[in-house]
Short mmCIF file of the C-alpha atoms (twelve columns), coordinates in Angstrom:
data_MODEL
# 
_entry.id   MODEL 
# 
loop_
_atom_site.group_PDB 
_atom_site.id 
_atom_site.type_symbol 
_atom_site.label_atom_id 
_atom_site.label_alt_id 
_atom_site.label_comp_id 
_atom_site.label_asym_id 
_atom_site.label_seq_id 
_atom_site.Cartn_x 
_atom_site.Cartn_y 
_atom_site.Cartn_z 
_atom_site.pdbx_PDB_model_num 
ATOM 1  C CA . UNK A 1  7.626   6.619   -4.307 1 
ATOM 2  C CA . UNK A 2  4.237   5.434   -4.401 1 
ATOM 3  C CA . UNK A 3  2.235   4.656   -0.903 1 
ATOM 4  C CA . UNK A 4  1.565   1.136   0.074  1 
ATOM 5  C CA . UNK A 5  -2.779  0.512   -0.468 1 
ATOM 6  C CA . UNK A 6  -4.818  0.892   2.707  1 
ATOM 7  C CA . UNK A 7  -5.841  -1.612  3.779  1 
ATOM 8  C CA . UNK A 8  -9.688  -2.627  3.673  1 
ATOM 9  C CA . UNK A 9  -9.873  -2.552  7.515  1 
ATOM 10 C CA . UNK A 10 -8.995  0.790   7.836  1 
ATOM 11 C CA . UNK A 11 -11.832 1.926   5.973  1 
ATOM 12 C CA . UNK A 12 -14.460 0.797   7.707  1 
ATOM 13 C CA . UNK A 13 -12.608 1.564   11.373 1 
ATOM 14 C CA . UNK A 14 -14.030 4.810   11.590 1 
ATOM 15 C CA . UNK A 15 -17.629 3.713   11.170 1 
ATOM 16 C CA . UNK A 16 -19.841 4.003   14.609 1 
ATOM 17 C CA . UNK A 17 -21.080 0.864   15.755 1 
ATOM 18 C CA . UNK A 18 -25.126 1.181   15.931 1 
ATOM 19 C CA . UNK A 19 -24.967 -2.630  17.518 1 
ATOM 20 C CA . UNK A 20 -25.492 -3.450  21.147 1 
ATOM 21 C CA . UNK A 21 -22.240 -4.083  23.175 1 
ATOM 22 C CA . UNK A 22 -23.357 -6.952  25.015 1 
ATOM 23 C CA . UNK A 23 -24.291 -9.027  21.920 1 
ATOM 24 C CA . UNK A 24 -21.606 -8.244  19.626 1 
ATOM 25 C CA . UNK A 25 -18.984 -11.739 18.167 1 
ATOM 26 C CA . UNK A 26 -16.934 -9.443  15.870 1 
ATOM 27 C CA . UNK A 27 -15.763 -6.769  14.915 1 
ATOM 28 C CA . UNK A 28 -18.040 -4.676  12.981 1 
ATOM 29 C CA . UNK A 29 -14.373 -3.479  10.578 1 
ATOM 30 C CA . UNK A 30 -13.853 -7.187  10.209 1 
ATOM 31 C CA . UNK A 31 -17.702 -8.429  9.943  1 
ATOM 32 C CA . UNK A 32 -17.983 -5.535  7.012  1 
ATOM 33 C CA . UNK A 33 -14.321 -6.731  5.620  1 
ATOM 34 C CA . UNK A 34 -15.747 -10.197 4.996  1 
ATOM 35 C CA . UNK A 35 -18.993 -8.948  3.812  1 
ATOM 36 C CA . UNK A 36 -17.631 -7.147  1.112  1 
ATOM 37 C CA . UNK A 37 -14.416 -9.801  0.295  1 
ATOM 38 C CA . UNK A 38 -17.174 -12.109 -0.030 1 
ATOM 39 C CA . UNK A 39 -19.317 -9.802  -2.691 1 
ATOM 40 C CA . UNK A 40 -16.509 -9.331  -4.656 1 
ATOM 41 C CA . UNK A 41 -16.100 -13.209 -5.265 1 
ATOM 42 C CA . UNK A 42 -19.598 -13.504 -6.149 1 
ATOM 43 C CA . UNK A 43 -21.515 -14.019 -3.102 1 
ATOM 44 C CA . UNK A 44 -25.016 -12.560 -3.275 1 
ATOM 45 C CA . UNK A 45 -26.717 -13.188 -0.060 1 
ATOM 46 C CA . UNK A 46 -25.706 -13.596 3.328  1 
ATOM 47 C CA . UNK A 47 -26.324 -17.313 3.305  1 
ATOM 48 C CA . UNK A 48 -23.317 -17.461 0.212  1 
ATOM 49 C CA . UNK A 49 -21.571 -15.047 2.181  1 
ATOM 50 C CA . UNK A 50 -21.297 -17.009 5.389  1 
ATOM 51 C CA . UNK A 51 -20.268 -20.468 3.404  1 
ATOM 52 C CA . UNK A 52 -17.747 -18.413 1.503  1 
ATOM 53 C CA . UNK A 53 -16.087 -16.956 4.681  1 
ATOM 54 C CA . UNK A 54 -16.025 -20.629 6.495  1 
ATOM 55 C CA . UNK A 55 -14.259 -22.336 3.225  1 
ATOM 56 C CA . UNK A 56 -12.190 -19.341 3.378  1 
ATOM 57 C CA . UNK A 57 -11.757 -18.824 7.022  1 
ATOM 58 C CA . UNK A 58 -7.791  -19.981 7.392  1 
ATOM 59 C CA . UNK A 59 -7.071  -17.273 4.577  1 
ATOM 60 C CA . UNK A 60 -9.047  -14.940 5.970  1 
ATOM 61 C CA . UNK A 61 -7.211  -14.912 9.304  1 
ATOM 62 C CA . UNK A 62 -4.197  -14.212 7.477  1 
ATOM 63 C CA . UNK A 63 -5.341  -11.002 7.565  1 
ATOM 64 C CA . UNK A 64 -7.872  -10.493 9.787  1 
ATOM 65 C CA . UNK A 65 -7.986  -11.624 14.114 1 
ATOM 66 C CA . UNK A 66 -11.467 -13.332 13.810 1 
ATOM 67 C CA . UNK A 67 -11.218 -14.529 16.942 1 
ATOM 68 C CA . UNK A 68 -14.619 -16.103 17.413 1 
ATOM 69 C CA . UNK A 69 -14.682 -17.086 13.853 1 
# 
């Protein structure tokens, strides 16, 4: 029976955090999931990025807490 596909989360879960505690929003699993989500759809800077993840925000927190948005 073949295994269900990781998801993207997991993969970057296990990376250490180099950012300051004090002045961190997200997650740096999620921050890197939207990152690359974004890529994927054509985004090529971080500008495109961020507009992509606002128009997308709703379906993104189908699968991802984003809790500061």
């Amino acid at each position: 029976m073949p295994s269900l596909p990781m998801p993207i989360t997991d993969v970057f879960v296990a990376l250490a955090d180099p950012r300051q505690t004090n002045k961190v929003q997200h997650s740096l699993a999620e921050t890197l999931t939207v990152a690359v989500c974004g890529i994927l759809v054509g985004a090529d800077t971080f500008e495109e990025i961020q507009a992509w993840a606002q128009e997308k925000l709703p379906w993104l927190r189908r699968y991802l807490e984003l809790p500061n948005g």
